[in-house]
PDB file of C-alpha atoms in Angstrom:
ATOM      1  CA  MET J  65      35.470   1.623  24.451  1.00 69.00           C
ATOM      2  CA  ASN J  66      36.690   2.285  20.909  1.00 76.00           C
ATOM      3  CA  GLY J  67      34.631   3.275  17.849  1.00 76.00           C
ATOM      4  CA  PHE J  68      34.248  -0.265  16.528  1.00 73.00           C
ATOM      5  CA  GLN J  69      32.813  -1.432  19.864  1.00 77.00           C
ATOM      6  CA  VAL J  70      30.290   1.417  19.818  1.00 82.00           C
ATOM      7  CA  LEU J  71      29.367   0.444  16.259  1.00 83.00           C
ATOM      8  CA  GLY J  72      29.042  -3.196  17.370  1.00 81.00           C
ATOM      9  CA  LEU J  73      26.736  -2.193  20.230  1.00 85.00           C
ATOM     10  CA  ALA J  74      24.533  -0.119  17.912  1.00 87.00           C
ATOM     11  CA  ALA J  75      24.520  -2.986  15.410  1.00 88.00           C
ATOM     12  CA  GLU J  76      23.425  -5.420  18.098  1.00 89.00           C
ATOM     13  CA  VAL J  77      20.517  -3.173  19.053  1.00 91.00           C
ATOM     14  CA  MET J  78      19.550  -2.940  15.389  1.00 92.00           C
ATOM     15  CA  ALA J  79      19.894  -6.725  15.041  1.00 92.00           C
ATOM     16  CA  TRP J  80      17.204  -7.099  17.717  1.00 93.00           C
ATOM     17  CA  LEU J  81      14.903  -4.190  16.924  1.00 93.00           C
ATOM     18  CA  GLY J  82      14.973  -4.402  13.104  1.00 93.00           C
ATOM     19  CA  PRO J  83      13.370  -7.834  12.766  1.00 94.00           C
ATOM     20  CA  MET J  84      11.075  -7.348  15.783  1.00 96.00           C
ATOM     21  CA  ILE J  85       9.481  -4.321  14.148  1.00 96.00           C
ATOM     22  CA  GLY J  86      10.157  -5.141  10.494  1.00 96.00           C
ATOM     23  CA  LEU J  87       8.799  -8.687  10.305  1.00 96.00           C
ATOM     24  CA  PRO J  88       5.250  -7.821  11.457  1.00 97.00           C
ATOM     25  CA  LEU J  89       5.219  -4.877   9.047  1.00 96.00           C
ATOM     26  CA  LEU J  90       6.460  -7.051   6.207  1.00 96.00           C
ATOM     27  CA  VAL J  91       3.930  -9.815   6.906  1.00 97.00           C
ATOM     28  CA  GLY J  92       1.124  -7.251   7.178  1.00 96.00           C
ATOM     29  CA  GLY J  93       2.159  -5.713   3.856  1.00 95.00           C
ATOM     30  CA  ILE J  94       2.205  -9.130   2.195  1.00 95.00           C
ATOM     31  CA  VAL J  95      -1.279  -9.898   3.515  1.00 95.00           C
ATOM     32  CA  LEU J  96      -2.589  -6.532   2.294  1.00 92.00           C
ATOM     33  CA  ARG J  97      -1.015  -7.041  -1.114  1.00 92.00           C
ATOM     34  CA  ALA J  98      -2.563 -10.517  -1.384  1.00 90.00           C
ATOM     35  CA  ARG J  99      -6.002  -9.049  -0.696  1.00 86.00           C
ATOM     36  CA  GLU J 100      -5.451  -6.379  -3.370  1.00 86.00           C
ATOM     37  CA  ARG J 101      -4.574  -8.942  -6.057  1.00 86.00           C
ATOM     38  CA  ASP J 102      -8.217  -9.952  -6.427  1.00 85.00           C
ATOM     39  CA  LEU J 103      -9.321  -6.504  -7.580  1.00 88.00           C
ATOM     40  CA  VAL J 104     -10.867  -6.280 -11.042  1.00 88.00           C
ATOM     41  CA  THR J 105      -9.971  -3.454 -13.435  1.00 89.00           C
ATOM     42  CA  THR J 106     -13.143  -1.569 -14.406  1.00 90.00           C
ATOM     43  CA  GLU J 107     -13.824   1.493 -16.513  1.00 92.00           C
ATOM     44  CA  VAL J 108     -15.361   4.320 -14.501  1.00 92.00           C
ATOM     45  CA  VAL J 109     -17.306   7.199 -16.049  1.00 92.00           C
ATOM     46  CA  ILE J 110     -17.273  10.617 -14.362  1.00 89.00           C
ATOM     47  CA  VAL J 111     -20.705  12.253 -14.265  1.00 89.00           C
ATOM     48  CA  GLY J 112     -22.246  15.237 -12.504  1.00 81.00           C
ATOM     49  CA  GLN J 113     -21.331  18.864 -12.076  1.00 81.00           C
ATOM     50  CA  PRO J 114     -17.672  19.974 -12.104  1.00 75.00           C
ATOM     51  CA  ASP J 115     -17.903  21.034  -8.461  1.00 78.00           C
ATOM     52  CA  ASP J 116     -19.510  17.699  -7.435  1.00 82.00           C
ATOM     53  CA  PRO J 117     -18.290  14.912  -9.750  1.00 86.00           C
ATOM     54  CA  ARG J 118     -19.469  11.377  -9.222  1.00 89.00           C
ATOM     55  CA  ALA J 119     -17.949   8.107 -10.390  1.00 89.00           C
ATOM     56  CA  ARG J 120     -20.262   5.590 -12.048  1.00 92.00           C
ATOM     57  CA  TRP J 121     -19.357   2.018 -12.956  1.00 91.00           C
ATOM     58  CA  PHE J 122     -21.147  -1.150 -13.946  1.00 89.00           C
ATOM     59  CA  ASP J 123     -20.810  -4.771 -12.986  1.00 82.00           C
ATOM     60  CA  ALA J 124     -22.708  -7.768 -14.358  1.00 78.00           C
ATOM     61  CA  GLU J 125     -25.795  -7.067 -12.262  1.00 81.00           C
ATOM     62  CA  ASP J 126     -25.960  -3.438 -11.173  1.00 86.00           C
ATOM     63  CA  ILE J 127     -24.904   0.178 -11.636  1.00 89.00           C
ATOM     64  CA  HIS J 128     -22.833   1.716  -8.840  1.00 90.00           C
ATOM     65  CA  GLU J 129     -22.110   5.354  -8.100  1.00 90.00           C
ATOM     66  CA  ARG J 130     -20.282   7.361  -5.466  1.00 89.00           C
ATOM     67  CA  PRO J 131     -18.934  10.914  -5.102  1.00 89.00           C
ATOM     68  CA  LEU J 132     -15.265  11.475  -5.795  1.00 86.00           C
ATOM     69  CA  ARG J 133     -13.001  12.570  -2.973  1.00 85.00           C
ATOM     70  CA  PRO J 134     -10.954  15.774  -3.452  1.00 82.00           C
ATOM     71  CA  GLY J 135      -7.724  13.831  -3.984  1.00 80.00           C
ATOM     72  CA  GLU J 136      -9.394  11.676  -6.619  1.00 81.00           C
ATOM     73  CA  ARG J 137     -10.735  14.736  -8.408  1.00 80.00           C
ATOM     74  CA  SER J 138      -7.264  16.203  -8.769  1.00 79.00           C
ATOM     75  CA  ARG J 139      -5.918  12.895 -10.121  1.00 80.00           C
ATOM     76  CA  LEU J 140      -8.432  12.846 -12.959  1.00 79.00           C
ATOM     77  CA  ASP J 141      -7.316  16.167 -14.496  1.00 76.00           C
ATOM     78  CA  GLY J 142     -10.734  16.814 -16.043  1.00 75.00           C
ATOM     79  CA  ARG J 143     -11.051  13.426 -17.800  1.00 80.00           C
ATOM     80  CA  ASP J 144     -14.516  11.936 -18.302  1.00 85.00           C
ATOM     81  CA  PHE J 145     -13.468   8.346 -17.692  1.00 87.00           C
ATOM     82  CA  THR J 146     -10.655   6.378 -16.072  1.00 88.00           C
ATOM     83  CA  LEU J 147      -9.723   2.873 -14.996  1.00 90.00           C
ATOM     84  CA  ALA J 148     -10.462   1.909 -11.423  1.00 91.00           C
ATOM     85  CA  TYR J 149     -10.251  -1.182  -9.266  1.00 91.00           C
ATOM     86  CA  VAL J 150     -13.325  -2.962  -7.922  1.00 89.00           C
ATOM     87  CA  SER J 151     -13.641  -5.858  -5.509  1.00 85.00           C
ATOM     88  CA  PRO J 152     -15.352  -8.857  -7.148  1.00 83.00           C
ATOM     89  CA  THR J 153     -16.995  -9.840  -3.855  1.00 84.00           C
ATOM     90  CA  ASN J 154     -18.267  -6.323  -3.150  1.00 83.00           C
ATOM     91  CA  PRO J 155     -18.578  -4.398  -6.430  1.00 83.00           C
ATOM     92  CA  ALA J 156     -19.902  -1.320  -4.627  1.00 82.00           C
ATOM     93  CA  GLN J 157     -16.363  -0.645  -3.373  1.00 84.00           C
ATOM     94  CA  MET J 158     -14.204   1.144  -5.928  1.00 87.00           C
ATOM     95  CA  ARG J 159     -10.873   2.920  -5.758  1.00 87.00           C
ATOM     96  CA  LEU J 160      -8.702   4.645  -8.331  1.00 86.00           C
ATOM     97  CA  GLU J 161      -5.329   3.316  -7.155  1.00 86.00           C
ATOM     98  CA  ARG J 162      -4.257  -0.299  -7.437  1.00 84.00           C
ATOM     99  CA  ARG J 163      -2.542  -0.371  -4.060  1.00 86.00           C
ATOM    100  CA  LEU J 164      -3.297   1.499  -0.889  1.00 88.00           C
ATOM    101  CA  PRO J 165      -0.419   3.689   0.325  1.00 90.00           C
ATOM    102  CA  ILE J 166      -0.302   1.727   3.599  1.00 94.00           C
ATOM    103  CA  THR J 167       0.546  -1.431   1.633  1.00 94.00           C
ATOM    104  CA  THR J 168       3.508   0.190  -0.092  1.00 94.00           C
ATOM    105  CA  VAL J 169       4.781   1.831   3.101  1.00 96.00           C
ATOM    106  CA  SER J 170       4.386  -1.368   5.118  1.00 96.00           C
ATOM    107  CA  LEU J 171       6.286  -3.460   2.568  1.00 96.00           C
ATOM    108  CA  ALA J 172       9.083  -0.922   2.117  1.00 97.00           C
ATOM    109  CA  LEU J 173       9.544  -0.144   5.814  1.00 97.00           C
ATOM    110  CA  GLY J 174       9.327  -3.803   6.832  1.00 96.00           C
ATOM    111  CA  ALA J 175      11.894  -4.895   4.244  1.00 96.00           C
ATOM    112  CA  THR J 176      14.218  -2.030   5.184  1.00 96.00           C
ATOM    113  CA  LEU J 177      14.074  -2.825   8.900  1.00 96.00           C
ATOM    114  CA  VAL J 178      14.628  -6.552   8.337  1.00 96.00           C
ATOM    115  CA  ALA J 179      17.601  -5.808   6.069  1.00 96.00           C
ATOM    116  CA  ALA J 180      19.015  -3.366   8.626  1.00 94.00           C
ATOM    117  CA  GLY J 181      18.605  -6.052  11.283  1.00 94.00           C
ATOM    118  CA  LEU J 182      20.535  -8.545   9.166  1.00 94.00           C
ATOM    119  CA  VAL J 183      23.331  -6.029   8.575  1.00 93.00           C
ATOM    120  CA  GLY J 184      23.348  -5.306  12.310  1.00 92.00           C
ATOM    121  CA  LEU J 185      23.642  -9.021  13.023  1.00 91.00           C
ATOM    122  CA  VAL J 186      26.622  -9.366  10.687  1.00 90.00           C
ATOM    123  CA  VAL J 187      28.361  -6.336  12.196  1.00 87.00           C
ATOM    124  CA  SER J 188      27.736  -7.485  15.777  1.00 86.00           C
ATOM    125  CA  ILE J 189      29.129 -10.947  14.958  1.00 86.00           C
ATOM    126  CA  ALA J 190      32.174  -9.303  13.368  1.00 84.00           C
ATOM    127  CA  ASP J 191      32.579  -7.191  16.504  1.00 81.00           C
ATOM    128  CA  ALA J 192      32.541 -10.340  18.648  1.00 80.00           C
ATOM    129  CA  PHE J 193      35.402 -11.845  16.653  1.00 84.00           C
ATOM    130  CA  VAL J 194      37.433  -8.686  16.121  1.00 77.00           C
ATOM    131  CA  GLY J 195      36.808  -6.916  19.408  1.00 64.00           C
TER     132      GLY J 195
END
């Protein structure tokens, strides 16, 4: 077995595993991103003590408030207001980032695995003709 045959075998494994794992991740990322498109940009005011800040925002009918998580506190850098993203169907849910990290990771990993699967398919076909 020469080096090109070993490469062809590894490429064939990748041609099977890449899309099998990557496609569900990619579809899940697309679904998550579609759900995040409906979010409305809202101005959030930071109130409370420095050791226990709270975010307060308004919608057409009510005032909403929740404590900030430690990671959110560090992102604000002492500012008194910021832009946040609120669901129009449930305005009590607010977050400071447009996309969840799982959405970005799912899209990137899914696309990478599908692309690696396609490259593996091309290399395994080339191995069938050359080898």
